[in-house]
Amino acid sequence: MSKVQIEIPDDRWFSGEWEIRPQDKQLCVVILNQGSKMPKIFQYREDMNNDFCFLDIENCVDYFEYEIAPDDAACYAVWECVDRWKPLGLPADVNDRILAEIEKWFGEDD
């Protein structure tokens, strides 16, 4: 399969049913097709084990800061649960700060 990179308007939502995926470690706004169906901030992670691929940033802060094993149901989402998503589009300095913090959680800043 060939990979291509495209640019889209910031207000473009992608259906979870489409084959379009975020870049690895990209921050996204995700609306799940279950639960409260409220928009939440997730990080897409290609290297996740099993079927989990989205890390729920807000729910995982305490788990990682206090070095507690994260609860998969609270911290991760699978593609089948994604109704729609779009890139978050934060200012570069804020985006970089959040990504650096997440890298610390996973020990990726070494």
GROMACS .gro file of C-alpha atoms in nm:
model
  110
    1MET     CA    1   0.000   0.000   0.000
    2SER     CA    2   0.126   0.349  -0.080
    3LYS     CA    3   0.118   0.617   0.187
    4VAL     CA    4   0.047   0.979   0.104
    5GLN     CA    5   0.037   1.291   0.313
    6ILE     CA    6  -0.250   1.534   0.266
    7GLU     CA    7  -0.341   1.864   0.423
    8ILE     CA    8  -0.696   1.926   0.536
    9PRO     CA    9  -0.889   2.220   0.680
   10ASP     CA   10  -0.887   2.229   1.062
   11ASP     CA   11  -1.265   2.189   1.075
   12ARG     CA   12  -1.263   1.859   0.882
   13TRP     CA   13  -1.386   1.557   1.076
   14PHE     CA   14  -1.299   1.204   0.964
   15SER     CA   15  -1.535   0.913   1.018
   16GLY     CA   16  -1.393   0.633   1.231
   17GLU     CA   17  -1.511   0.395   0.958
   18TRP     CA   18  -1.277   0.550   0.701
   19GLU     CA   19  -0.927   0.412   0.648
   20ILE     CA   20  -0.773   0.756   0.709
   21ARG     CA   21  -0.556   0.754   1.021
   22PRO     CA   22  -0.368   1.023   1.216
   23GLN     CA   23   0.010   1.035   1.220
   24ASP     CA   24   0.182   0.840   1.496
   25LYS     CA   25   0.169   1.033   1.827
   26GLN     CA   26  -0.057   1.303   1.680
   27LEU     CA   27  -0.298   1.473   1.921
   28CYS     CA   28  -0.659   1.450   1.807
   29VAL     CA   29  -1.009   1.540   1.912
   30VAL     CA   30  -1.212   1.219   1.917
   31ILE     CA   31  -1.584   1.160   1.956
   32LEU     CA   32  -1.652   0.804   2.065
   33ASN     CA   33  -1.961   0.616   1.954
   34GLN     CA   34  -2.041   0.509   2.309
   35GLY     CA   35  -2.058   0.664   2.654
   36SER     CA   36  -2.113   1.040   2.677
   37LYS     CA   37  -2.016   1.099   2.313
   38MET     CA   38  -1.846   1.422   2.421
   39PRO     CA   39  -1.531   1.532   2.234
   40LYS     CA   40  -1.211   1.429   2.413
   41ILE     CA   41  -0.840   1.475   2.351
   42PHE     CA   42  -0.654   1.158   2.256
   43GLN     CA   43  -0.310   1.078   2.121
   44TYR     CA   44  -0.292   0.829   1.835
   45ARG     CA   45  -0.020   0.570   1.896
   46GLU     CA   46   0.070   0.321   1.623
   47ASP     CA   47   0.283   0.110   1.857
   48MET     CA   48   0.013   0.026   2.111
   49ASN     CA   49  -0.034  -0.341   2.196
   50ASN     CA   50  -0.354  -0.526   2.112
   51ASP     CA   51  -0.626  -0.318   1.947
   52PHE     CA   52  -0.575  -0.004   2.156
   53CYS     CA   53  -0.453   0.286   1.949
   54PHE     CA   54  -0.584   0.605   2.112
   55LEU     CA   55  -0.451   0.725   2.448
   56ASP     CA   56  -0.704   0.934   2.646
   57ILE     CA   57  -0.486   1.219   2.771
   58GLU     CA   58  -0.714   1.351   3.046
   59ASN     CA   59  -0.798   1.014   3.200
   60CYS     CA   60  -0.435   0.898   3.204
   61VAL     CA   61  -0.265   1.197   3.367
   62ASP     CA   62  -0.293   1.059   3.723
   63TYR     CA   63  -0.205   0.703   3.620
   64PHE     CA   64   0.123   0.804   3.461
   65GLU     CA   65   0.222   1.084   3.700
   66TYR     CA   66   0.186   0.853   4.001
   67GLU     CA   67   0.333   0.553   3.816
   68ILE     CA   68   0.016   0.347   3.852
   69ALA     CA   69  -0.056   0.088   3.584
   70PRO     CA   70  -0.317   0.250   3.359
   71ASP     CA   71  -0.663   0.099   3.336
   72ASP     CA   72  -0.708   0.011   2.968
   73ALA     CA   73  -1.080   0.091   2.978
   74ALA     CA   74  -1.015   0.440   3.117
   75CYS     CA   75  -0.703   0.534   2.922
   76TYR     CA   76  -0.733   0.378   2.579
   77ALA     CA   77  -0.981   0.350   2.295
   78VAL     CA   78  -0.994   0.116   1.998
   79TRP     CA   79  -1.085   0.215   1.643
   80GLU     CA   80  -1.420   0.041   1.670
   81CYS     CA   81  -1.519   0.296   1.938
   82VAL     CA   82  -1.431   0.602   1.726
   83ASP     CA   83  -1.730   0.777   1.570
   84ARG     CA   84  -1.519   1.060   1.426
   85TRP     CA   85  -1.188   1.235   1.480
   86LYS     CA   86  -0.983   1.531   1.363
   87PRO     CA   87  -0.634   1.667   1.430
   88LEU     CA   88  -0.633   1.885   1.741
   89GLY     CA   89  -0.439   2.173   1.584
   90LEU     CA   90  -0.289   2.333   1.897
   91PRO     CA   91  -0.031   2.612   1.879
   92ALA     CA   92   0.311   2.454   1.818
   93ASP     CA   93   0.456   2.540   2.161
   94VAL     CA   94   0.156   2.394   2.347
   95ASN     CA   95   0.150   2.083   2.126
   96ASP     CA   96   0.524   2.024   2.180
   97ARG     CA   97   0.490   2.065   2.559
   98ILE     CA   98   0.209   1.809   2.577
   99LEU     CA   99   0.392   1.561   2.353
  100ALA     CA  100   0.706   1.596   2.568
  101GLU     CA  101   0.503   1.522   2.882
  102ILE     CA  102   0.348   1.211   2.724
  103GLU     CA  103   0.694   1.092   2.616
  104LYS     CA  104   0.801   1.110   2.983
  105TRP     CA  105   0.507   0.886   3.077
  106PHE     CA  106   0.629   0.619   2.839
  107GLY     CA  107   1.001   0.671   2.908
  108GLU     CA  108   1.056   0.788   2.551
  109ASP     CA  109   1.257   1.097   2.640
  110ASP     CA  110   1.581   0.907   2.708
   0.00000   0.00000   0.00000
